[in-house]
Amino acid sequence: MQKYRVEKKSTLWRESKNVRVAMLYLLPSIVLFSIFLFYPMLRTIYLSFFLTDAQGTAALFVGLENYIYILQSSQFQKSMMSTFLFVLYTVPTGVILALFLAVLANEKMKVIGLFRTLFSSTLGMSVAASSVIWLFLFHPTVGILNSFLGLFGINSIPWLLDPTWALISIAITTVWMNTGFSFLILLGGLQNIDRHLYESARIDGAGYFYRLFRITLPMLSPTMFFIITITFINSFQSFGQVDILTRGGPAESTNLIVYSIYQDAFINYQFGTASAQAVILFAIVFLLTLIQFKFGEKKVHYQ
C-alpha cells in the first residue's frame, strides 16, 4: 500500500512538470503584477468604503456613502460628461487619421520613408514635451494657430480659455500625441497583407477603392480592432496634457475623470471619494471593453 502511494506521488510529480516550469517562468510577472497592479487595485477598492485622514489611512467605515456622494455630485457628473465627450472626440478622429496616414505611407512613392518618419515622430515625444509645444501653438496672441486663422480674416480663438474650445484643444493635442503609435501599428498591419490578393484583384480589373474596401480594410480588421481598443482605453486615462494645458479648467470643462481623481486625492486629500471615482472609472472602462469585444470582434476577419 505504501509502495502504491509512493508511485502515485511520483507520477503526479512527473505529470505536473510542465505546470511547475510554466509557473517558474510566470513567477516574475506574478510578483510584479501583484506589487504594482493587484495590491493597489485591492487597496483602492478597500479605501473607497472609508473616510481617510490626510495621509490616506482609513479612519471611518462609511460603506457606500462615498459612491452615493460622488454620484449625486454635480462636479462628478460634469466630469463624466466631459470625459465621454473627450472620448467621442479623440477615438474616431485618431483612428481615422492614423488609418489615412498609414494607407498613404503604404503606397510606393518617392521619399515615402521621409513621410513615414514624420508621421511616426510623435511616438518619440513625451507627453510633457508635446503639451508644451501645443501650449505655445494655442497661445491667444502669439500662437501660430491664431496667426494662421488671421491670414483668412478669421478672429482669434481662445483655444484654452473658452470652455467649449478648451476640451476640443485637449482632444486635438491627444490625437496628435497618439497618432504616431497608431500609425506604426496600422502600417505594420498593411504591410503584412498578402500582395497576391491585390495582384489578383488588379487582373480582374478592380479599382483602387474596391481594393481598399474589399481587401485592405477586411484584412486589416484585427489590427484596427486592437488600435480602437487601445485608443479607447488611453482616452479614458488621459492626464498629462490636461494638467499642463488647462489644469481642469476653464469652469471645469476639461476636468476629465482621471484629473478629478488626482485633484480629490492629492490636492483635497479626499482619498475615499477619489478611490470611489477610480473604482467607477475601472467599472466603466471594463464594461465598455467587454461590450466592444462582444460586438466589435464579430466584425474582425482573421486569416
mmCIF file of C-alpha atoms in Angstrom:
data_model
loop_
_atom_site.group_PDB
_atom_site.id
_atom_site.type_symbol
_atom_site.label_atom_id
_atom_site.label_comp_id
_atom_site.label_asym_id
_atom_site.label_seq_id
_atom_site.Cartn_x
_atom_site.Cartn_y
_atom_site.Cartn_z
ATOM 1 C CA MET A 1 0.000 0.000 0.000
ATOM 2 C CA GLN A 2 2.814 2.333 0.919
ATOM 3 C CA LYS A 3 4.611 1.455 -2.318
ATOM 4 C CA TYR A 4 1.450 2.301 -4.311
ATOM 5 C CA ARG A 5 1.221 5.733 -2.656
ATOM 6 C CA VAL A 6 4.885 6.455 -3.360
ATOM 7 C CA GLU A 7 4.435 5.509 -7.030
ATOM 8 C CA LYS A 8 1.280 7.613 -7.310
ATOM 9 C CA LYS A 9 3.032 10.621 -5.768
ATOM 10 C CA SER A 10 5.957 10.159 -8.128
ATOM 11 C CA THR A 11 3.600 10.006 -11.134
ATOM 12 C CA LEU A 12 1.809 13.209 -10.103
ATOM 13 C CA TRP A 13 5.157 14.934 -9.625
ATOM 14 C CA ARG A 14 6.236 13.973 -13.150
ATOM 15 C CA GLU A 15 2.893 14.900 -14.724
ATOM 16 C CA SER A 16 2.954 18.330 -13.106
ATOM 17 C CA LYS A 17 6.383 19.122 -14.514
ATOM 18 C CA ASN A 18 5.038 21.388 -17.272
ATOM 19 C CA VAL A 19 2.858 23.267 -14.800
ATOM 20 C CA ARG A 20 5.782 23.815 -12.443
ATOM 21 C CA VAL A 21 8.024 25.025 -15.275
ATOM 22 C CA ALA A 22 5.283 27.372 -16.502
ATOM 23 C CA MET A 23 4.773 28.789 -13.009
ATOM 24 C CA LEU A 24 8.520 29.317 -12.689
ATOM 25 C CA TYR A 25 8.559 31.389 -15.880
ATOM 26 C CA LEU A 26 5.466 33.304 -14.789
ATOM 27 C CA LEU A 27 6.737 33.972 -11.276
ATOM 28 C CA PRO A 28 8.494 37.320 -12.048
ATOM 29 C CA SER A 29 5.369 38.611 -13.804
ATOM 30 C CA ILE A 30 3.113 37.418 -10.987
ATOM 31 C CA VAL A 31 5.301 39.161 -8.388
ATOM 32 C CA LEU A 32 5.466 42.430 -10.348
ATOM 33 C CA PHE A 33 1.736 42.424 -11.156
ATOM 34 C CA SER A 34 0.942 41.661 -7.511
ATOM 35 C CA ILE A 35 3.043 44.597 -6.242
ATOM 36 C CA PHE A 36 2.209 47.230 -8.846
ATOM 37 C CA LEU A 37 -1.274 46.219 -10.046
ATOM 38 C CA PHE A 38 -3.254 43.818 -7.866
ATOM 39 C CA TYR A 39 -2.345 45.290 -4.461
ATOM 40 C CA PRO A 40 -3.022 48.953 -5.496
ATOM 41 C CA MET A 41 -6.313 47.885 -7.072
ATOM 42 C CA LEU A 42 -7.459 45.993 -3.967
ATOM 43 C CA ARG A 43 -6.247 48.861 -1.764
ATOM 44 C CA THR A 44 -8.257 51.346 -3.857
ATOM 45 C CA ILE A 45 -11.413 49.251 -3.543
ATOM 46 C CA TYR A 46 -10.815 48.991 0.214
ATOM 47 C CA LEU A 47 -10.323 52.762 0.676
ATOM 48 C CA SER A 48 -13.450 53.558 -1.342
ATOM 49 C CA PHE A 49 -15.527 52.371 1.648
ATOM 50 C CA PHE A 50 -13.764 54.597 4.198
ATOM 51 C CA LEU A 51 -13.230 58.207 5.165
ATOM 52 C CA THR A 52 -9.487 58.775 5.300
ATOM 53 C CA ASP A 53 -7.093 61.147 7.028
ATOM 54 C CA ALA A 54 -4.591 63.398 5.236
ATOM 55 C CA GLN A 55 -2.081 60.517 4.969
ATOM 56 C CA GLY A 56 -4.609 58.314 3.199
ATOM 57 C CA THR A 57 -5.137 55.978 6.156
ATOM 58 C CA ALA A 58 -8.632 54.541 6.551
ATOM 59 C CA ALA A 59 -10.258 56.294 9.542
ATOM 60 C CA LEU A 60 -14.001 55.572 9.460
ATOM 61 C CA PHE A 61 -16.003 52.917 7.617
ATOM 62 C CA VAL A 62 -18.837 54.582 5.671
ATOM 63 C CA GLY A 63 -19.924 51.769 3.365
ATOM 64 C CA LEU A 64 -21.331 53.071 0.077
ATOM 65 C CA GLU A 65 -21.607 56.704 1.172
ATOM 66 C CA ASN A 66 -18.573 57.745 -0.892
ATOM 67 C CA TYR A 67 -20.223 56.288 -4.002
ATOM 68 C CA ILE A 68 -23.591 57.901 -3.225
ATOM 69 C CA TYR A 69 -21.906 61.242 -2.603
ATOM 70 C CA ILE A 70 -19.959 61.388 -5.853
ATOM 71 C CA LEU A 71 -22.835 60.027 -7.964
ATOM 72 C CA GLN A 72 -25.019 62.876 -6.648
ATOM 73 C CA SER A 73 -22.227 65.436 -7.071
ATOM 74 C CA SER A 74 -22.733 67.872 -9.965
ATOM 75 C CA GLN A 75 -18.945 68.162 -10.260
ATOM 76 C CA PHE A 76 -18.576 64.411 -10.839
ATOM 77 C CA GLN A 77 -21.466 64.381 -13.324
ATOM 78 C CA LYS A 78 -19.857 67.226 -15.248
ATOM 79 C CA SER A 79 -16.532 65.410 -15.159
ATOM 80 C CA MET A 80 -18.118 62.256 -16.588
ATOM 81 C CA MET A 81 -19.817 64.244 -19.341
ATOM 82 C CA SER A 82 -16.519 65.924 -20.271
ATOM 83 C CA THR A 83 -14.796 62.528 -20.294
ATOM 84 C CA PHE A 84 -17.362 60.945 -22.615
ATOM 85 C CA LEU A 85 -17.218 63.949 -24.962
ATOM 86 C CA PHE A 86 -13.432 63.749 -24.922
ATOM 87 C CA VAL A 87 -13.516 60.035 -25.821
ATOM 88 C CA LEU A 88 -16.030 60.797 -28.582
ATOM 89 C CA TYR A 89 -13.742 63.479 -29.995
ATOM 90 C CA THR A 90 -10.473 61.556 -29.825
ATOM 91 C CA VAL A 91 -11.145 57.884 -30.638
ATOM 92 C CA PRO A 92 -12.838 58.115 -34.083
ATOM 93 C CA THR A 93 -10.688 61.071 -35.164
ATOM 94 C CA GLY A 94 -7.432 59.465 -34.031
ATOM 95 C CA VAL A 95 -8.148 56.076 -35.639
ATOM 96 C CA ILE A 96 -9.341 57.546 -38.966
ATOM 97 C CA LEU A 97 -6.370 59.945 -39.163
ATOM 98 C CA ALA A 98 -3.849 57.187 -38.386
ATOM 99 C CA LEU A 99 -5.521 54.868 -40.931
ATOM 100 C CA PHE A 100 -5.424 57.555 -43.616
ATOM 101 C CA LEU A 101 -1.737 58.249 -42.993
ATOM 102 C CA ALA A 102 -0.907 54.527 -42.898
ATOM 103 C CA VAL A 103 -2.670 53.870 -46.224
ATOM 104 C CA LEU A 104 -0.849 56.865 -47.700
ATOM 105 C CA ALA A 105 2.529 55.728 -46.386
ATOM 106 C CA ASN A 106 1.932 52.203 -47.684
ATOM 107 C CA GLU A 107 1.936 53.426 -51.270
ATOM 108 C CA LYS A 108 5.068 53.114 -53.388
ATOM 109 C CA MET A 109 6.145 56.726 -53.789
ATOM 110 C CA LYS A 110 9.379 58.649 -53.719
ATOM 111 C CA VAL A 111 10.609 59.903 -50.324
ATOM 112 C CA ILE A 112 7.914 57.795 -48.652
ATOM 113 C CA GLY A 113 10.482 56.981 -45.966
ATOM 114 C CA LEU A 114 10.563 60.675 -45.005
ATOM 115 C CA PHE A 115 6.778 60.759 -44.651
ATOM 116 C CA ARG A 116 6.810 57.591 -42.536
ATOM 117 C CA THR A 117 9.361 59.182 -40.222
ATOM 118 C CA LEU A 118 7.329 62.382 -39.945
ATOM 119 C CA PHE A 119 4.053 60.575 -39.329
ATOM 120 C CA SER A 120 5.527 58.402 -36.579
ATOM 121 C CA SER A 121 7.666 61.120 -34.964
ATOM 122 C CA THR A 122 5.092 61.941 -32.273
ATOM 123 C CA LEU A 123 5.710 58.487 -30.815
ATOM 124 C CA GLY A 124 9.163 59.591 -29.656
ATOM 125 C CA MET A 125 7.956 62.656 -27.759
ATOM 126 C CA SER A 126 6.933 62.662 -24.128
ATOM 127 C CA VAL A 127 3.526 63.879 -23.004
ATOM 128 C CA ALA A 128 5.130 66.867 -21.265
ATOM 129 C CA ALA A 129 7.115 67.972 -24.329
ATOM 130 C CA SER A 130 4.116 67.559 -26.636
ATOM 131 C CA SER A 131 1.884 69.502 -24.274
ATOM 132 C CA VAL A 132 4.353 72.390 -24.021
ATOM 133 C CA ILE A 133 4.564 72.575 -27.833
ATOM 134 C CA TRP A 134 0.781 72.786 -28.090
ATOM 135 C CA LEU A 135 0.700 75.302 -25.237
ATOM 136 C CA PHE A 136 2.644 77.697 -27.489
ATOM 137 C CA LEU A 137 0.570 76.813 -30.563
ATOM 138 C CA PHE A 138 -2.663 77.581 -28.667
ATOM 139 C CA HIS A 139 -1.392 80.884 -27.254
ATOM 140 C CA PRO A 140 -4.121 83.524 -27.831
ATOM 141 C CA THR A 141 -1.798 86.281 -29.123
ATOM 142 C CA VAL A 142 1.468 84.756 -30.356
ATOM 143 C CA GLY A 143 0.245 81.236 -31.140
ATOM 144 C CA ILE A 144 0.732 80.115 -34.734
ATOM 145 C CA LEU A 145 -2.814 78.727 -34.991
ATOM 146 C CA ASN A 146 -4.450 82.133 -34.474
ATOM 147 C CA SER A 147 -1.859 83.749 -36.743
ATOM 148 C CA PHE A 148 -2.805 81.246 -39.466
ATOM 149 C CA LEU A 149 -6.525 81.939 -38.992
ATOM 150 C CA GLY A 150 -5.775 85.673 -39.176
ATOM 151 C CA LEU A 151 -4.483 85.197 -42.756
ATOM 152 C CA PHE A 152 -8.051 84.338 -43.765
ATOM 153 C CA GLY A 153 -9.626 87.154 -41.744
ATOM 154 C CA ILE A 154 -10.889 84.798 -39.010
ATOM 155 C CA ASN A 155 -10.954 86.156 -35.469
ATOM 156 C CA SER A 156 -8.627 84.639 -32.893
ATOM 157 C CA ILE A 157 -9.988 81.648 -30.980
ATOM 158 C CA PRO A 158 -9.457 81.449 -27.193
ATOM 159 C CA TRP A 159 -8.333 77.846 -27.503
ATOM 160 C CA LEU A 160 -7.610 77.156 -23.846
ATOM 161 C CA LEU A 161 -9.697 79.920 -22.276
ATOM 162 C CA ASP A 162 -13.161 79.132 -23.645
ATOM 163 C CA PRO A 163 -14.913 76.116 -22.007
ATOM 164 C CA THR A 164 -16.051 74.700 -25.372
ATOM 165 C CA TRP A 165 -12.778 75.193 -27.219
ATOM 166 C CA ALA A 166 -10.653 74.029 -24.270
ATOM 167 C CA LEU A 167 -11.968 70.447 -24.457
ATOM 168 C CA ILE A 168 -11.533 70.428 -28.238
ATOM 169 C CA SER A 169 -7.983 71.738 -27.817
ATOM 170 C CA ILE A 170 -7.144 68.941 -25.384
ATOM 171 C CA ALA A 171 -8.658 66.461 -27.851
ATOM 172 C CA ILE A 172 -6.537 67.851 -30.728
ATOM 173 C CA THR A 173 -3.404 67.517 -28.595
ATOM 174 C CA THR A 174 -4.279 63.952 -27.620
ATOM 175 C CA VAL A 175 -4.983 62.893 -31.204
ATOM 176 C CA TRP A 176 -1.646 64.361 -32.297
ATOM 177 C CA MET A 177 0.187 62.555 -29.484
ATOM 178 C CA ASN A 178 -1.416 59.158 -30.178
ATOM 179 C CA THR A 179 -1.201 59.265 -33.972
ATOM 180 C CA GLY A 180 2.429 58.064 -34.150
ATOM 181 C CA PHE A 181 1.753 54.810 -32.288
ATOM 182 C CA SER A 182 -1.492 54.055 -34.148
ATOM 183 C CA PHE A 183 0.150 54.892 -37.481
ATOM 184 C CA LEU A 184 3.056 52.475 -36.943
ATOM 185 C CA ILE A 185 0.808 49.588 -35.858
ATOM 186 C CA LEU A 186 -1.572 50.098 -38.794
ATOM 187 C CA LEU A 187 1.299 50.438 -41.264
ATOM 188 C CA GLY A 188 2.718 47.136 -39.997
ATOM 189 C CA GLY A 189 -0.705 45.540 -40.476
ATOM 190 C CA LEU A 190 -0.962 46.887 -44.027
ATOM 191 C CA GLN A 191 2.444 45.546 -44.987
ATOM 192 C CA ASN A 192 1.514 42.070 -43.751
ATOM 193 C CA ILE A 193 -1.395 41.767 -46.179
ATOM 194 C CA ASP A 194 -0.670 39.224 -48.891
ATOM 195 C CA ARG A 195 0.292 41.089 -52.109
ATOM 196 C CA HIS A 196 -1.118 38.286 -54.239
ATOM 197 C CA LEU A 197 -4.629 39.420 -53.261
ATOM 198 C CA TYR A 198 -4.004 42.843 -54.806
ATOM 199 C CA GLU A 199 -2.415 41.367 -57.930
ATOM 200 C CA SER A 200 -5.392 39.056 -58.443
ATOM 201 C CA ALA A 201 -7.785 41.990 -57.951
ATOM 202 C CA ARG A 202 -5.876 44.113 -60.478
ATOM 203 C CA ILE A 203 -6.001 41.307 -63.019
ATOM 204 C CA ASP A 204 -9.773 41.170 -62.507
ATOM 205 C CA GLY A 205 -9.970 44.921 -63.150
ATOM 206 C CA ALA A 206 -10.735 46.033 -59.575
ATOM 207 C CA GLY A 207 -10.237 49.745 -58.933
ATOM 208 C CA TYR A 208 -8.414 51.408 -56.046
ATOM 209 C CA PHE A 209 -11.448 51.938 -53.798
ATOM 210 C CA TYR A 210 -12.766 48.435 -54.469
ATOM 211 C CA ARG A 211 -9.406 47.013 -53.332
ATOM 212 C CA LEU A 212 -9.425 49.367 -50.318
ATOM 213 C CA PHE A 213 -12.883 48.369 -49.063
ATOM 214 C CA ARG A 214 -12.885 44.719 -50.193
ATOM 215 C CA ILE A 215 -9.296 43.699 -49.402
ATOM 216 C CA THR A 216 -7.411 46.240 -47.311
ATOM 217 C CA LEU A 217 -9.942 47.051 -44.608
ATOM 218 C CA PRO A 218 -11.192 43.451 -44.062
ATOM 219 C CA MET A 219 -7.628 42.112 -43.879
ATOM 220 C CA LEU A 220 -6.652 44.975 -41.561
ATOM 221 C CA SER A 221 -9.625 44.466 -39.226
ATOM 222 C CA PRO A 222 -7.675 42.593 -36.455
ATOM 223 C CA THR A 223 -5.160 45.457 -36.286
ATOM 224 C CA MET A 224 -7.966 48.025 -36.404
ATOM 225 C CA PHE A 225 -9.724 46.269 -33.541
ATOM 226 C CA PHE A 226 -6.527 46.369 -31.468
ATOM 227 C CA ILE A 227 -5.938 50.076 -32.202
ATOM 228 C CA ILE A 228 -9.532 51.038 -31.410
ATOM 229 C CA THR A 229 -9.378 49.170 -28.094
ATOM 230 C CA ILE A 230 -6.040 50.712 -27.059
ATOM 231 C CA THR A 231 -7.049 54.234 -28.144
ATOM 232 C CA PHE A 232 -10.340 53.883 -26.340
ATOM 233 C CA ILE A 233 -8.694 52.879 -23.039
ATOM 234 C CA ASN A 234 -5.947 55.529 -23.372
ATOM 235 C CA SER A 235 -8.561 58.248 -23.877
ATOM 236 C CA PHE A 236 -10.180 57.405 -20.557
ATOM 237 C CA GLN A 237 -6.748 57.582 -18.892
ATOM 238 C CA SER A 238 -5.563 60.937 -20.320
ATOM 239 C CA PHE A 239 -3.960 63.097 -17.675
ATOM 240 C CA GLY A 240 -0.627 64.782 -18.538
ATOM 241 C CA GLN A 241 -1.905 67.074 -21.283
ATOM 242 C CA VAL A 242 -4.839 68.173 -19.099
ATOM 243 C CA ASP A 243 -2.539 69.012 -16.197
ATOM 244 C CA ILE A 244 -0.128 71.055 -18.331
ATOM 245 C CA LEU A 245 -2.559 72.821 -20.663
ATOM 246 C CA THR A 246 -5.649 73.638 -18.586
ATOM 247 C CA ARG A 247 -5.440 72.059 -15.106
ATOM 248 C CA GLY A 248 -9.063 71.002 -15.497
ATOM 249 C CA GLY A 249 -10.369 74.486 -16.424
ATOM 250 C CA PRO A 250 -11.813 76.746 -17.541
ATOM 251 C CA ALA A 251 -15.005 76.261 -15.495
ATOM 252 C CA GLU A 252 -14.025 72.566 -15.069
ATOM 253 C CA SER A 253 -14.729 71.954 -18.760
ATOM 254 C CA THR A 254 -11.595 69.773 -19.078
ATOM 255 C CA ASN A 255 -11.777 68.198 -15.639
ATOM 256 C CA LEU A 256 -11.632 64.658 -17.007
ATOM 257 C CA ILE A 257 -12.292 61.797 -14.630
ATOM 258 C CA VAL A 258 -8.617 60.904 -14.117
ATOM 259 C CA TYR A 259 -7.746 64.522 -13.364
ATOM 260 C CA SER A 260 -10.715 64.706 -10.968
ATOM 261 C CA ILE A 261 -9.337 61.645 -9.140
ATOM 262 C CA TYR A 262 -5.925 63.323 -8.908
ATOM 263 C CA GLN A 263 -7.439 66.523 -7.507
ATOM 264 C CA ASP A 264 -9.501 64.724 -4.892
ATOM 265 C CA ALA A 265 -6.619 62.507 -3.771
ATOM 266 C CA PHE A 266 -3.553 64.745 -3.888
ATOM 267 C CA ILE A 267 -4.929 68.298 -3.628
ATOM 268 C CA ASN A 268 -8.043 67.879 -1.458
ATOM 269 C CA TYR A 269 -6.699 64.752 0.345
ATOM 270 C CA GLN A 270 -10.080 63.012 -0.013
ATOM 271 C CA PHE A 271 -8.703 59.563 -0.733
ATOM 272 C CA GLY A 272 -12.027 57.850 -0.033
ATOM 273 C CA THR A 273 -14.007 59.683 -2.706
ATOM 274 C CA ALA A 274 -11.025 59.582 -5.073
ATOM 275 C CA SER A 275 -10.887 55.795 -4.658
ATOM 276 C CA ALA A 276 -14.626 55.533 -5.303
ATOM 277 C CA GLN A 277 -14.199 57.529 -8.528
ATOM 278 C CA ALA A 278 -11.319 55.253 -9.555
ATOM 279 C CA VAL A 279 -13.454 52.155 -8.985
ATOM 280 C CA ILE A 280 -16.311 53.640 -11.025
ATOM 281 C CA LEU A 281 -13.892 54.535 -13.827
ATOM 282 C CA PHE A 282 -12.493 50.995 -13.801
ATOM 283 C CA ALA A 283 -16.014 49.543 -13.937
ATOM 284 C CA ILE A 284 -16.996 51.777 -16.880
ATOM 285 C CA VAL A 285 -13.866 51.000 -18.902
ATOM 286 C CA PHE A 286 -14.140 47.280 -18.120
ATOM 287 C CA LEU A 287 -17.814 47.175 -19.116
ATOM 288 C CA LEU A 288 -17.317 49.144 -22.341
ATOM 289 C CA THR A 289 -14.312 46.992 -23.275
ATOM 290 C CA LEU A 290 -16.379 43.840 -22.738
ATOM 291 C CA ILE A 291 -19.133 45.265 -24.963
ATOM 292 C CA GLN A 292 -16.531 46.136 -27.579
ATOM 293 C CA PHE A 293 -15.162 42.582 -27.546
ATOM 294 C CA LYS A 294 -18.685 41.141 -27.575
ATOM 295 C CA PHE A 295 -19.915 43.051 -30.618
ATOM 296 C CA GLY A 296 -16.812 44.525 -32.263
ATOM 297 C CA GLU A 297 -14.872 41.278 -32.552
ATOM 298 C CA LYS A 298 -17.626 39.787 -34.733
ATOM 299 C CA LYS A 299 -16.616 42.253 -37.460
ATOM 300 C CA VAL A 300 -12.983 41.157 -37.318
ATOM 301 C CA HIS A 301 -11.752 38.962 -40.148
ATOM 302 C CA TYR A 302 -8.933 36.597 -39.217
ATOM 303 C CA GLN A 303 -6.913 34.902 -41.954
#
